[in-house]
PDB file of C-alpha atoms in Angstrom:
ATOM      1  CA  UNK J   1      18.756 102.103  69.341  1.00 65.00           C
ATOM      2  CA  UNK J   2      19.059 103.724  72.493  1.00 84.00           C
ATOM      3  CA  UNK J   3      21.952 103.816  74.944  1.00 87.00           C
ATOM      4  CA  UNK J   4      20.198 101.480  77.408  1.00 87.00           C
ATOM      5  CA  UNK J   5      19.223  99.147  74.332  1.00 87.00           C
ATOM      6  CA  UNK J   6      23.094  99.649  73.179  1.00 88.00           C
ATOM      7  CA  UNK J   7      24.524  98.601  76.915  1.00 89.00           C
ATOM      8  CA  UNK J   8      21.861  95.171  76.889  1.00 89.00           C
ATOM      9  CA  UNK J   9      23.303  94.548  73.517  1.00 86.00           C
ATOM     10  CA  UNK J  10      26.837  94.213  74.331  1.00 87.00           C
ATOM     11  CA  UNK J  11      25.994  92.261  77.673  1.00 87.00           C
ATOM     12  CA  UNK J  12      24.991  89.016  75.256  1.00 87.00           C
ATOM     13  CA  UNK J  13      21.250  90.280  74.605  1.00 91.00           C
ATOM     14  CA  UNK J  14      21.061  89.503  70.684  1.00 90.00           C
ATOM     15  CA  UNK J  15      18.319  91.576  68.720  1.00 89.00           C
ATOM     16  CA  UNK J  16      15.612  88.912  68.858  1.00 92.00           C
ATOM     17  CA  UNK J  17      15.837  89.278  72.577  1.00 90.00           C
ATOM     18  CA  UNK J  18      15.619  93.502  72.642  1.00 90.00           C
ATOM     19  CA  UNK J  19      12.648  92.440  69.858  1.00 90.00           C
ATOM     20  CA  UNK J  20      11.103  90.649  72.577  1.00 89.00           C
ATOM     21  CA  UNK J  21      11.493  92.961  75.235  1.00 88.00           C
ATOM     22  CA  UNK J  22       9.583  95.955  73.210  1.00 87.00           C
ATOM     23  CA  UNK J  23       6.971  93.572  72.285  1.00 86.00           C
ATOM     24  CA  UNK J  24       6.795  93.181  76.619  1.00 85.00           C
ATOM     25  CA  UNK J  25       6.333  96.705  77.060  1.00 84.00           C
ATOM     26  CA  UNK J  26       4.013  97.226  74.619  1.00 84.00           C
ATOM     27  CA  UNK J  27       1.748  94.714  76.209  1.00 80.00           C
ATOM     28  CA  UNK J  28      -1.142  96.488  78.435  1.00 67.00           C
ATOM     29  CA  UNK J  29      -0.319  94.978  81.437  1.00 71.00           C
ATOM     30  CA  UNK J  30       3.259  96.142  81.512  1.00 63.00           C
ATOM     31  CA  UNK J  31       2.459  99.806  80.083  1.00 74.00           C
ATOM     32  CA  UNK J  32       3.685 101.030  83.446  1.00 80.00           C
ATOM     33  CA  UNK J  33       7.414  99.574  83.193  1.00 81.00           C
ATOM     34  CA  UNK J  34      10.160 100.614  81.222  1.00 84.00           C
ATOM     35  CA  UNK J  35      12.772  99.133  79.741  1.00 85.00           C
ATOM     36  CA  UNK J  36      15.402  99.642  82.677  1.00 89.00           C
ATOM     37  CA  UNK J  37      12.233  98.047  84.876  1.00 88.00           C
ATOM     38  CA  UNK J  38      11.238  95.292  83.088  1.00 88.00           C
ATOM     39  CA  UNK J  39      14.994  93.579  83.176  1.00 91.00           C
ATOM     40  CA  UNK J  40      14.853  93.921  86.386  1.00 91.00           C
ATOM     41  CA  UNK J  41      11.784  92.240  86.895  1.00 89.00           C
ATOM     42  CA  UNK J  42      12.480  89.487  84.093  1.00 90.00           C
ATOM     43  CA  UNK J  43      16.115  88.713  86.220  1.00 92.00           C
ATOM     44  CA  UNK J  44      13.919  88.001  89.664  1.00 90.00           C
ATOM     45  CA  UNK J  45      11.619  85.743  87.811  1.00 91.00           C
ATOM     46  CA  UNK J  46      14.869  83.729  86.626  1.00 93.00           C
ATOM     47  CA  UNK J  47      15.451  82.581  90.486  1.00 92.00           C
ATOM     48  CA  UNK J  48      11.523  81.227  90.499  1.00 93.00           C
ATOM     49  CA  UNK J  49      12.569  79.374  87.589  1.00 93.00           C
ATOM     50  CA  UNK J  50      14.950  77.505  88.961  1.00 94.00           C
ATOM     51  CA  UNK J  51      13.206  76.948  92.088  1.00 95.00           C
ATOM     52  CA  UNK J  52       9.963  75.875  90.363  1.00 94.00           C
ATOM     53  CA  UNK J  53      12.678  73.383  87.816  1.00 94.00           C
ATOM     54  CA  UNK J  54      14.493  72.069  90.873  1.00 95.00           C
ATOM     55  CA  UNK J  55      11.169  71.914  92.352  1.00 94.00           C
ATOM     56  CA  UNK J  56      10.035  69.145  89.023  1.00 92.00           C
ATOM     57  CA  UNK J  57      13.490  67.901  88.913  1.00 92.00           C
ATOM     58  CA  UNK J  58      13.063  66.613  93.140  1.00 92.00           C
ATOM     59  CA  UNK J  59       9.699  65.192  92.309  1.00 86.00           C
ATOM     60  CA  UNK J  60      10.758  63.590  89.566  1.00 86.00           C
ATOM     61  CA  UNK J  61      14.225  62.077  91.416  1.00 87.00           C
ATOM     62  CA  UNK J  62      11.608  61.362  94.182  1.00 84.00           C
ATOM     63  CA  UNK J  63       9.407  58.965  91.701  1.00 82.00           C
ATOM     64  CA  UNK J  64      12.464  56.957  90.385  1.00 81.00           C
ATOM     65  CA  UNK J  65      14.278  57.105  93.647  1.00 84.00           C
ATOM     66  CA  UNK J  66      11.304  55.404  95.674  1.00 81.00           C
ATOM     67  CA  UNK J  67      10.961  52.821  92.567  1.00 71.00           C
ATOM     68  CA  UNK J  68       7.153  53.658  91.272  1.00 67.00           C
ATOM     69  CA  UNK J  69       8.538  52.009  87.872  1.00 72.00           C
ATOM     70  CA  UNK J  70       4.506  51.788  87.380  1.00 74.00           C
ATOM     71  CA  UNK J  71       4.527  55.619  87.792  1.00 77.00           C
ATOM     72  CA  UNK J  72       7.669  56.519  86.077  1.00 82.00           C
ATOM     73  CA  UNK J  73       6.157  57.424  83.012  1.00 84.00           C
ATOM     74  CA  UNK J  74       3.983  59.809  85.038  1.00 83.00           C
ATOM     75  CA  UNK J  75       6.392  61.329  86.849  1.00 84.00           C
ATOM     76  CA  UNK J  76       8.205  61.873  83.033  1.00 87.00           C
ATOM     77  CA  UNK J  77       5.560  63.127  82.103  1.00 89.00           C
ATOM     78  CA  UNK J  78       4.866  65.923  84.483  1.00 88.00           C
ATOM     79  CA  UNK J  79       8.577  66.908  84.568  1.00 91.00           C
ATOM     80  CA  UNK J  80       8.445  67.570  80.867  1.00 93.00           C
ATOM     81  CA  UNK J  81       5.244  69.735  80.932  1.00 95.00           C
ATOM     82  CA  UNK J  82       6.190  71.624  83.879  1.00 93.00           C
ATOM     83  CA  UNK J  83       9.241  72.141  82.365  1.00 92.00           C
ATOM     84  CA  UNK J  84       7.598  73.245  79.423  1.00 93.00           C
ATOM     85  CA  UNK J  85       5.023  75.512  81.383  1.00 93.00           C
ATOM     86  CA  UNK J  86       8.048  77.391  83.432  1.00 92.00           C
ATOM     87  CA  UNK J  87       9.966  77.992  80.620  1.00 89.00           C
ATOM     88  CA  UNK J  88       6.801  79.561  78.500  1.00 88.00           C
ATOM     89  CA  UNK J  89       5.787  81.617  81.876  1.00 89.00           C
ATOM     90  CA  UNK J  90       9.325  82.827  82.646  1.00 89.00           C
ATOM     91  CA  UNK J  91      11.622  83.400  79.799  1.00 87.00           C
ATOM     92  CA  UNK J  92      14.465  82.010  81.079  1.00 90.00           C
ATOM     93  CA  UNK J  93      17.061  82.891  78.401  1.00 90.00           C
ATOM     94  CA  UNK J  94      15.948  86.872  79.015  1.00 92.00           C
ATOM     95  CA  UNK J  95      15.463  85.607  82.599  1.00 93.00           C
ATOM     96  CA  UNK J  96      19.285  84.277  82.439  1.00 93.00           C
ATOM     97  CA  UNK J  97      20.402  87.582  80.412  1.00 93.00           C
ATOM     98  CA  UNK J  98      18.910  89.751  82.310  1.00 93.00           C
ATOM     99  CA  UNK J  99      20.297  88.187  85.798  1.00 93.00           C
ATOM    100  CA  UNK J 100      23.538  88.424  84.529  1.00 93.00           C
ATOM    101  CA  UNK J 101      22.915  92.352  83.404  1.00 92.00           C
ATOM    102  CA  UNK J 102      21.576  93.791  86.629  1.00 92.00           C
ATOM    103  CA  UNK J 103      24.402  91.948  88.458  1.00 91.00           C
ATOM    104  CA  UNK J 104      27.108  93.620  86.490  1.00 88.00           C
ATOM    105  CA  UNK J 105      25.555  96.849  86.747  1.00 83.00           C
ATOM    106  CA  UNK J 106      25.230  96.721  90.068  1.00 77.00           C
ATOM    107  CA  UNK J 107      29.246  95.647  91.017  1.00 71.00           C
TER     108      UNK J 107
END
């Protein structure tokens, strides 16, 4: 384990998440970043997350707010796939870690 690997380790990253941030880099598409780069890029993509959730979340308070009942199921039903489809597209619990990382480094 390197020292970078050592510092995300005691900020709360556990070794299934440093597991999955090798397997990220060793991706072709992300040959170009390393490991410093690629927690920075995973903690910007944890602020689209929670605009694209809030963004579900508003539609959804929309549906039931308005009283669709017939659509409520719908509108159910979109929240939990989105929900699903955000969280598989951004990892928010690196997306959460790694947020919380660069921000301490940087104070």
């Amino acid at each position: 384990m390197n020292e970078f690997e050592q510092k995300l380790f005691q900020s709360d990253f556990s070794a299934k998440d440093l597991r999955k941030l090798k397997d990220m880099l060793t991706r072709d598409e992300n040959k170009l970043y390393t490991p410093q780069s690629l927690v920075q890029e995973i903690s910007k993509r944890f602020w689209a997350g929670i605009i694209c959730m809030a963004t579900l979340t508003s539609v959804f308070i929309y549906g039931v707010a308005k009283g669709h009942q017939q659509s409520l199921i719908s509108y159910a039903i979109v929240l939990m796939v989105g929900a699903v489809v955000v969280y598989l597209v951004i990892p928010m619990n690196l997306a959460w870690k790694s947020y919380k990382f660069t921000r301490a480094c940087k104070r």
